[in-house]
Structures are given as structure tokens and as C-alpha cells.
Short mmCIF file of C-alpha atoms and ligand atoms in Angstrom, two decimals:
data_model
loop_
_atom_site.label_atom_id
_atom_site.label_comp_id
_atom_site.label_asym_id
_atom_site.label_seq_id
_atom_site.Cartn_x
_atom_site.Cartn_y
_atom_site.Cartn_z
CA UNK A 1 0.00 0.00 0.00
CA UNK A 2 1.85 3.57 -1.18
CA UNK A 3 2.54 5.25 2.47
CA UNK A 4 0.72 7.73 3.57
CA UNK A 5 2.11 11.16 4.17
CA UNK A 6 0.77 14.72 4.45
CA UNK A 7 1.92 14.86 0.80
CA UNK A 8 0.31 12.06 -0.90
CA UNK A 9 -3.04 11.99 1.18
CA UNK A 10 -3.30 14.65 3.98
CA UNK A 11 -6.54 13.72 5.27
CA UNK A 12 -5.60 9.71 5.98
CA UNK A 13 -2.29 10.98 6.95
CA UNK A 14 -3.97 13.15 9.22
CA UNK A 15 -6.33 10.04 10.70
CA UNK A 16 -3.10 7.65 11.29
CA UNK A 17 -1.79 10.09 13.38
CA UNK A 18 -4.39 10.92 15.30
CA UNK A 19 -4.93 7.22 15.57
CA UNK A 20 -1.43 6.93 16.76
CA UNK A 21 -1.89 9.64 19.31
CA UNK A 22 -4.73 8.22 20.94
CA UNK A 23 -2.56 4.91 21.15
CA UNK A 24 0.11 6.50 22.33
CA UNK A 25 -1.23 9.02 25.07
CA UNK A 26 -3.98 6.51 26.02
CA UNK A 27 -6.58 8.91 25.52
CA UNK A 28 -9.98 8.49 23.33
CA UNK A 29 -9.82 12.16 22.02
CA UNK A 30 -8.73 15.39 22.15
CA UNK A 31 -10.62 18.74 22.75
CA UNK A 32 -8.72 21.41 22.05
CA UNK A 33 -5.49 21.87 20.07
CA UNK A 34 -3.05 24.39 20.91
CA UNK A 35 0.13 25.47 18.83
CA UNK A 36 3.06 27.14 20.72
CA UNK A 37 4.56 29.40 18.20
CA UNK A 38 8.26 31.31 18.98
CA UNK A 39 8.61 32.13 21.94
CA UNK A 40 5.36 30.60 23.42
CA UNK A 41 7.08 27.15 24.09
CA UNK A 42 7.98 27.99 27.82
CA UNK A 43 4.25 29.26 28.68
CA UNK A 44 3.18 25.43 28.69
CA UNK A 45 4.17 24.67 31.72
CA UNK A 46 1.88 27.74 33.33
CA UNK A 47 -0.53 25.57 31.91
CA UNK A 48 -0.18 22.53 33.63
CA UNK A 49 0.93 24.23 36.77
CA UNK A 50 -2.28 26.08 37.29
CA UNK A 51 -4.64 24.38 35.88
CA UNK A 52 -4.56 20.68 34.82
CA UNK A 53 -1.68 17.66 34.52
CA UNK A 54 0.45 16.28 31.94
CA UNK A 55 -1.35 13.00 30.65
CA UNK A 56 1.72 12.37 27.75
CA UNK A 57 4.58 13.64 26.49
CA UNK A 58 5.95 12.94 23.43
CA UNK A 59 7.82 13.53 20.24
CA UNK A 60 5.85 14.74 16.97
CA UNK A 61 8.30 12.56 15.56
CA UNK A 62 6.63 9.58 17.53
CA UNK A 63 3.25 10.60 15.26
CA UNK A 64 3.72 9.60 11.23
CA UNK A 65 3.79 12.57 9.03
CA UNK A 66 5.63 14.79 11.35
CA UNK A 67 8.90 16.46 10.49
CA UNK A 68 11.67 17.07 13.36
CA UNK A 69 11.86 20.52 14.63
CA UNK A 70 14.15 23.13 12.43
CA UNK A 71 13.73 26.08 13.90
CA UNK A 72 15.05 27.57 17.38
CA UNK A 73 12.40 27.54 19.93
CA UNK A 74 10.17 25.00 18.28
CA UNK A 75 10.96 21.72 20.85
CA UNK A 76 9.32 19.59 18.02
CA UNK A 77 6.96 17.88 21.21
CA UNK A 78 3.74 16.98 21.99
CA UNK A 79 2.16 17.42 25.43
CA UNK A 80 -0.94 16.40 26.23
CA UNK A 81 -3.31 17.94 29.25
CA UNK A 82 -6.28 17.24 31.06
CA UNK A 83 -7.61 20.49 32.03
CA UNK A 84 -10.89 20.42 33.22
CA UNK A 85 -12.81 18.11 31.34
CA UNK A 86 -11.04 18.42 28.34
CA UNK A 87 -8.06 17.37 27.01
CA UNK A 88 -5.84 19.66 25.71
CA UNK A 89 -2.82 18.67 22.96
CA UNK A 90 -0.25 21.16 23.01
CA UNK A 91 2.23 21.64 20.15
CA UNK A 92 5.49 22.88 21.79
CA UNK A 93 6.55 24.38 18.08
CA UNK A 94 5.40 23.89 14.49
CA UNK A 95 6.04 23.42 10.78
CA UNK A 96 6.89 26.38 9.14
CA UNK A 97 5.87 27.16 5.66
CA UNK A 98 9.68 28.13 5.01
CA UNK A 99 10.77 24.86 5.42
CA UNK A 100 10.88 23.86 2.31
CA UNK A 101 8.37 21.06 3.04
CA UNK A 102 4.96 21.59 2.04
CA UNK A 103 2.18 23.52 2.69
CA UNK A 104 0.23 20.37 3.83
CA UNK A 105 3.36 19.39 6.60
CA UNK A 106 2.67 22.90 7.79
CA UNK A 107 -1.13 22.24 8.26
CA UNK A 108 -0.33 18.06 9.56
CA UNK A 109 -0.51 18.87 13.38
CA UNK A 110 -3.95 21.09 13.24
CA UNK A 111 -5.40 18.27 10.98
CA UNK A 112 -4.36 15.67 13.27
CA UNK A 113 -5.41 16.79 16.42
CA UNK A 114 -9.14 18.22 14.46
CA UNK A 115 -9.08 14.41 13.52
CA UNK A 116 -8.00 13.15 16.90
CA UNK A 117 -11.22 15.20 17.86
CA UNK A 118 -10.49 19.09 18.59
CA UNK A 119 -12.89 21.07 18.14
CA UNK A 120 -11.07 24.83 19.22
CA UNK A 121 -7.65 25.24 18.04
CA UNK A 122 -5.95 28.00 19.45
CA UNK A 123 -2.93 29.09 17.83
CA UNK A 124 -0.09 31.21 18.62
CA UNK A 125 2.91 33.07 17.54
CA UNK A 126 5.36 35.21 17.58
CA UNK A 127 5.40 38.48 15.61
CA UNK A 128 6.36 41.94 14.51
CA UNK A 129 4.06 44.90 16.08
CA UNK A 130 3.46 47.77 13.34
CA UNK A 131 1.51 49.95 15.95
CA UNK A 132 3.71 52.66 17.81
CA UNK A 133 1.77 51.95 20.80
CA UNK A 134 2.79 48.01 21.25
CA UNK A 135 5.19 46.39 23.66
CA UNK A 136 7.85 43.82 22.92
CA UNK A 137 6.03 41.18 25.30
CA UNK A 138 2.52 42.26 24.37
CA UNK A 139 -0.07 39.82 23.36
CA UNK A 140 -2.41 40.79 21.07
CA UNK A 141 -6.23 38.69 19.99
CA UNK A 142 -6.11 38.36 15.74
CA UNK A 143 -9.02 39.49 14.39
CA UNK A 144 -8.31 38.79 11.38
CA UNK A 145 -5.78 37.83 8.98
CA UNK A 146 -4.42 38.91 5.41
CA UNK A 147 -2.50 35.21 3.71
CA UNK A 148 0.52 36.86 1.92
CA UNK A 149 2.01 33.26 1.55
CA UNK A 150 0.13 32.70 -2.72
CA UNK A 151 -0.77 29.26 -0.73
CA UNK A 152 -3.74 27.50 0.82
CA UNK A 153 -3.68 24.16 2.58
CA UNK A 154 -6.59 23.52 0.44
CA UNK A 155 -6.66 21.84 -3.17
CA UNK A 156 -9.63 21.36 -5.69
CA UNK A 157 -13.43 22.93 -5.17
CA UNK A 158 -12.80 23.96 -1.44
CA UNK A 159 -14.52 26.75 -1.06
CA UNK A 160 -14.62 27.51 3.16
CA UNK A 161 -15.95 30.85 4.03
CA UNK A 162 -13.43 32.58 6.43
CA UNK A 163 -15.71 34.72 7.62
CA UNK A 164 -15.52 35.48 11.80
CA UNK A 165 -12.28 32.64 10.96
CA UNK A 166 -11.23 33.93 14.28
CA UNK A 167 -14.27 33.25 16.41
CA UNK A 168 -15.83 36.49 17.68
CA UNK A 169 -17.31 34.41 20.43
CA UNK A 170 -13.51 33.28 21.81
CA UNK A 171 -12.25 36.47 21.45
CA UNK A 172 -14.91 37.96 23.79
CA UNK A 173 -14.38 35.20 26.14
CA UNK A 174 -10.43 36.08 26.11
CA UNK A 175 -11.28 40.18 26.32
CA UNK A 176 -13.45 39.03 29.68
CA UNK A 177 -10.24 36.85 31.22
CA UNK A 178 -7.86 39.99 30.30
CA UNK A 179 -9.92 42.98 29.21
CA UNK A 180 -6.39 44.88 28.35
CA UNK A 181 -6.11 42.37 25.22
CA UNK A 182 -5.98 44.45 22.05
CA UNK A 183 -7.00 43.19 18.96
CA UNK A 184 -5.32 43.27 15.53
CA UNK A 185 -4.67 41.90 11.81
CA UNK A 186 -2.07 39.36 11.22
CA UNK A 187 -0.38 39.16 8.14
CA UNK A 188 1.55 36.16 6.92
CA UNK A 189 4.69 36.40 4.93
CA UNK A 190 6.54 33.47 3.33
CA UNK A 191 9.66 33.89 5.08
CA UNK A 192 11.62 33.17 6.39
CA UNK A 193 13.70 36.21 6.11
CA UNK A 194 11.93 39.35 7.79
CA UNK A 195 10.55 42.16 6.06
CA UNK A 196 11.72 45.14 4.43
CA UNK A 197 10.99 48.43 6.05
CA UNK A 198 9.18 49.49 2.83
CA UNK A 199 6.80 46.29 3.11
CA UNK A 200 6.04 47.14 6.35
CA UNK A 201 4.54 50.36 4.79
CA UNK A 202 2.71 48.09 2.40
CA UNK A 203 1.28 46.11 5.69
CA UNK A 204 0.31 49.58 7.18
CA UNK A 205 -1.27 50.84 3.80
CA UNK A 206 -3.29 47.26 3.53
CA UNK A 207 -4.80 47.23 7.12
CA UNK A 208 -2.31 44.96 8.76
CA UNK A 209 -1.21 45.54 12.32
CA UNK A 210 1.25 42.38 13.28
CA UNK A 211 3.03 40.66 10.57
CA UNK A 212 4.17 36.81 11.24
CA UNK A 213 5.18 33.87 9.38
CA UNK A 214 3.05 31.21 10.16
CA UNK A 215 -0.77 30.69 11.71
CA UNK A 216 -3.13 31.53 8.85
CA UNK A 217 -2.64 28.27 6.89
CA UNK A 218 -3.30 26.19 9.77
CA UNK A 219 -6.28 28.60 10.95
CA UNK A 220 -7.71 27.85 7.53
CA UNK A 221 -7.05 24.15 7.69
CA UNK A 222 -8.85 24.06 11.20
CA UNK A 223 -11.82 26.05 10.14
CA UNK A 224 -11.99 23.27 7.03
CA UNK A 225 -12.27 20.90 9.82
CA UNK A 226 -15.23 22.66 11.72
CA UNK A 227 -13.33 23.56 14.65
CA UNK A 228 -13.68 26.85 16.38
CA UNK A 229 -10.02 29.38 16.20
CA UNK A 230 -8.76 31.65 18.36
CA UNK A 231 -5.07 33.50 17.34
CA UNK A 232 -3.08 34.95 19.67
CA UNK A 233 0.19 37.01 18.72
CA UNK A 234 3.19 38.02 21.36
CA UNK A 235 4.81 41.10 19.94
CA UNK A 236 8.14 40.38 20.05
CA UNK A 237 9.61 42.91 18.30
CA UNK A 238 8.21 46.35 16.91
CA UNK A 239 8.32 45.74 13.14
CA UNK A 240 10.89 46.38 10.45
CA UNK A 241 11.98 49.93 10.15
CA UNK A 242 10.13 51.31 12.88
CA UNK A 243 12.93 51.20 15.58
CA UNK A 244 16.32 51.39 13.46
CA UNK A 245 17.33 48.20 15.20
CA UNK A 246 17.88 45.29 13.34
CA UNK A 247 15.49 42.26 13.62
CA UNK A 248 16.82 38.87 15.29
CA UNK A 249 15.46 35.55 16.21
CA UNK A 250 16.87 35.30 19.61
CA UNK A 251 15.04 38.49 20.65
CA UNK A 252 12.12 37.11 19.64
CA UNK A 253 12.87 34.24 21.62
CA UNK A 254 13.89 36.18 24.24
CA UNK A 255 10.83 38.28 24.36
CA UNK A 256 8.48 35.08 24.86
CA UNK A 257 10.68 33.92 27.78
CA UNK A 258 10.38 36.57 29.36
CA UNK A 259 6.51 36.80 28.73
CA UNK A 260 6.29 33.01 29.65
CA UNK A 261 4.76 33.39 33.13
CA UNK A 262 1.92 35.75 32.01
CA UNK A 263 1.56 34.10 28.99
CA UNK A 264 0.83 30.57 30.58
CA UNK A 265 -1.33 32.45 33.03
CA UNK A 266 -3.51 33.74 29.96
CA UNK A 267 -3.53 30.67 28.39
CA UNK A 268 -4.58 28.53 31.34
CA UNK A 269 -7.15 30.46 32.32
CA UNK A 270 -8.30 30.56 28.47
CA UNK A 271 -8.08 26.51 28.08
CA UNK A 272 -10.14 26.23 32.03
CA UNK A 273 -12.72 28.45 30.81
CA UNK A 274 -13.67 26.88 27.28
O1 LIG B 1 6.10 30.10 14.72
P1 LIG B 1 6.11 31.60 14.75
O2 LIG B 1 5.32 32.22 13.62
O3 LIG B 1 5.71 32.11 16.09
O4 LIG B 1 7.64 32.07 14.52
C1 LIG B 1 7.98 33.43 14.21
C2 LIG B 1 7.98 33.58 12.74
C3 LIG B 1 9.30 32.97 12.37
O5 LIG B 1 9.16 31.59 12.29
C4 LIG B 1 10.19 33.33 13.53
C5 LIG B 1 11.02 34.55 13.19
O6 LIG B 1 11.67 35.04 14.34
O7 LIG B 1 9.31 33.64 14.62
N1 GUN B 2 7.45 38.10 9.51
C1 GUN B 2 7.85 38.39 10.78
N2 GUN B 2 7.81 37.40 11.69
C2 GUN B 2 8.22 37.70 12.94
N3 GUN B 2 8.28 36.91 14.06
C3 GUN B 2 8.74 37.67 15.07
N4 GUN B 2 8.98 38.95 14.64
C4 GUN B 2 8.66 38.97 13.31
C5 GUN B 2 8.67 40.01 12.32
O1 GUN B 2 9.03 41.16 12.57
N5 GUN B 2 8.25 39.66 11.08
#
């Protein structure tokens, strides 16, 4: 039988793994996916600490279809947490579109755990901030989103409606945890190399107020599978141009350790109260 990968059959690919998962982490399903983006990896343990316990830990390597982590940050693990009710399976990094491996690798992990059963996926990252006003540190809802990437996880007569893609109704819920969350447009590039300070002026002239590289393709992928989204960006660094510094990926690292605390804090009280 030809093996099945994200490549040659995304949707069974998707179902072994989530078959595997349950196997593996001895649960029947999962409720609610979450992806840790840069800088977001250390906030899982706020998680567990505050509000629920580690039922498995593994590899995404241990799942079929996964590719091993290539970026700084992203552990390339899978932690899954009863909190509450519900069981939560946590993505401690992700497949970047820059990889060089496929738009469907990037989408793999929300497909699996929608298959495994999710129905929220919340997904995070970490971004530039084109508003004067944000904070290196600052979390901030997405509204919505503008796809920059020419790409969709989607092939053939697909035609989702993105409209509300990031649920009005979870964003209000967030607003009511921490009413001092702001709320903005995320705009995806390609990557992986940051942007010019003159395409930051395109972002500003377009409507876009955080610009990332990563988190729309899977947000479309998860609304494909019915489930519920909620985005959540970290400002890690004020975009390009608008400080004269140069852009790095260890301050944007940096940045989400030192938010990790808070950021855990938001996200377990956001998991508790779904
Ligand atoms: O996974 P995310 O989108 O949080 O990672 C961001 C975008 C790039 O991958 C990297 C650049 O510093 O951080
Ligand atoms: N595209 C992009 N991604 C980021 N991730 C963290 N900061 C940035 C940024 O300024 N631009």
C-alpha cells in the first residue's frame, strides 16, 4: 500500500496520526489543540501548573507525518493535558511554511489533532508589532488575517468561508479573562527572512497591524475541519523599520521567555474556561 504522508493523502495521513496519538497518550480524544509558536514554548508549563496535569509527552516525531523541529524555539513535542474536562494537545513548536516542506506538513498537526477530535484550536505566535503603541512582550487577539504566503492548505473545489475565521465568540471570552487584550490583523509572509521596512509600509497601507510567518494556513485548515479558532500574537519585536534596530530571532525568543509566566497564566485560564 503507497505510504501515507501529508503529501500524498493529507486527510488519511492526518487520521493515522491521530490514531497513533490516541494509542500513544492513552486517551480516546482530544478537545482542544493548541500550537506554541516562537517564543510561546515555555508558557506550557503555566498551563499545567495552574490548571490541569500532563497526561503524555511525546515527540511529533513519535506521530507519522511529522517532520523534526528546524527552527530555534520550536521543541518539536507533543504534550498532552487534562484540564478540566477536556483534554488539551499542546504543540510545543510547528512546521513552518519556510521549510521547504509543504504547505500540507505545515497544516499536519492542526489536521491531526481536528481528527483526533479538537474542536477549538488555538494558535499562537510570535510576531512583529506595526503599531507605535505596542510592547515587545505584548499579546495581542487576531481578528483577522491577510495570507501573503500565494498558498492555501486547500486543493480542488474547497470553497470555506473565512468569515468570523477567528471566532468572535472566543475572542470575547479572552477580552473578559484579560480585558487589556488588544486586537489586531495578522499578516503572513513566506519567510523566512523578515521584512523590508518598505513592506512594512505596504502592511500599514493594507490594514495589517502584526506581521508573522506562520498561523493563517493552519487557521484555515482548522476552520476546514469545523473547529472553532482563536489567534493569539506576542509582539516580540516592533516591526521592520520602525525602531532602526535590526530584527533577530533570539530576541524574539527572548521576548516570549520573558513573557512566559503571564503568557501561561492567559492561556490557562483561556483553556479552564472553554
Ligand atoms: O512560529 P512563529 O510564527 O511564532 O515564529 C515566528 C515567525 C518565524 O518563524 C520566527 C522569526 O523570528 O518567529
Ligand atoms: N514576519 C515576521 N515574523 C516575525 N516573528 C517575530 N517577529 C517577526 C517580524 O518582525 N516579522
Amino acid at each position: 500500500m503507497r505510504d501515507v504522508t501529508p503529501d500524498t493523502d493529507p486527510y488519511a495521513a492526518a487520521l493515522t496520526a491521530a490514531d497513533r496519538l490516541r494509542e500513544l497518550a492513552g486517551v480516546g480524544s482530544v478537545d482542544v489543540a493548541l500550537v506554541l509558536g516562537s517564543g510561546w514554548v515555555p508558557a506550557v508549563d503555566g498551563i499545567a501548573e495552574r490548571h490541569g496535569e500532563q497526561v503524555a509527552d511525546l515527540a511529533v516525531t513519535d506521530l507519522p507525518g511529522f517532520a523534526p523541529p528546524a527552527v530555534a524555539g520550536h521543541a518539536g513535542r507533543i504534550r498532552v493535558l487534562r484540564v478540566g474536562d477536556k483534554h488539551v494537545m499542546a504543540f510545543l513548536g510547528r512546521t513552518h511554511l519556510y521549510e521547504g516542506r509543504g504547505v500540507e506538513a505545515v497544516v499536519h498537526g492542526v489536521r491531526t489533532a481536528t481528527a483526533a477530535g479538537a474542536r477549538t484550536v488555538v494558535l499562537t505566535n510570535g510576531c512583529g508589532g506595526l503599531r507605535p503603541t505596542y510592547r515587545p512582550g505584548q499579546p495581542v487577539l487576531i481578528r483577522d488575517h491577510i495570507n501573503l504566503t500565494a498558498t492555501s492548505p486547500l486543493r480542488g473545489a474547497r470553497f470555506v468561508d473565512l468569515t468570523d475565521l477567528y471566532s468572535s465568540r472566543l475572542r470575547r471570552l479572552a477580552q473578559e479573562l484579560d480585558p487589556s487584550l488588544e486586537e489586531g490583523v495578522y499578516v503572513q509572509f513566506p519567510g523566512p527572512h523578515y521584512e523590508t521596512p518598505a513592506e512594512i509600509g505596504m502592511v500599514r497601507a493594507i490594514g495589517g497591524d502584526l506581521v508573522g510567518m506562520s498561523t493563517t494556513l493552519e487557521a484555515i485548515a482548522a476552520r476546514e475541519a469545523g473547529a472553532e479558532v482563536l489567534g493569539i500574537s506576542l509582539v516580540t519585536n516592533l516591526a521592520a523599520g520602525m525602531t532602526g534596530e535590526p530584527l533577530d530571532h533570539q530576541e524574539v525568543l527572548a521576548a516570549g521567555n520573558a513573557a512566559a509566566g503571564r503568557m501561561g497564566g492567559l492561556l490557562g485560564d483561556l483553556v479552564a474556561a472553554l
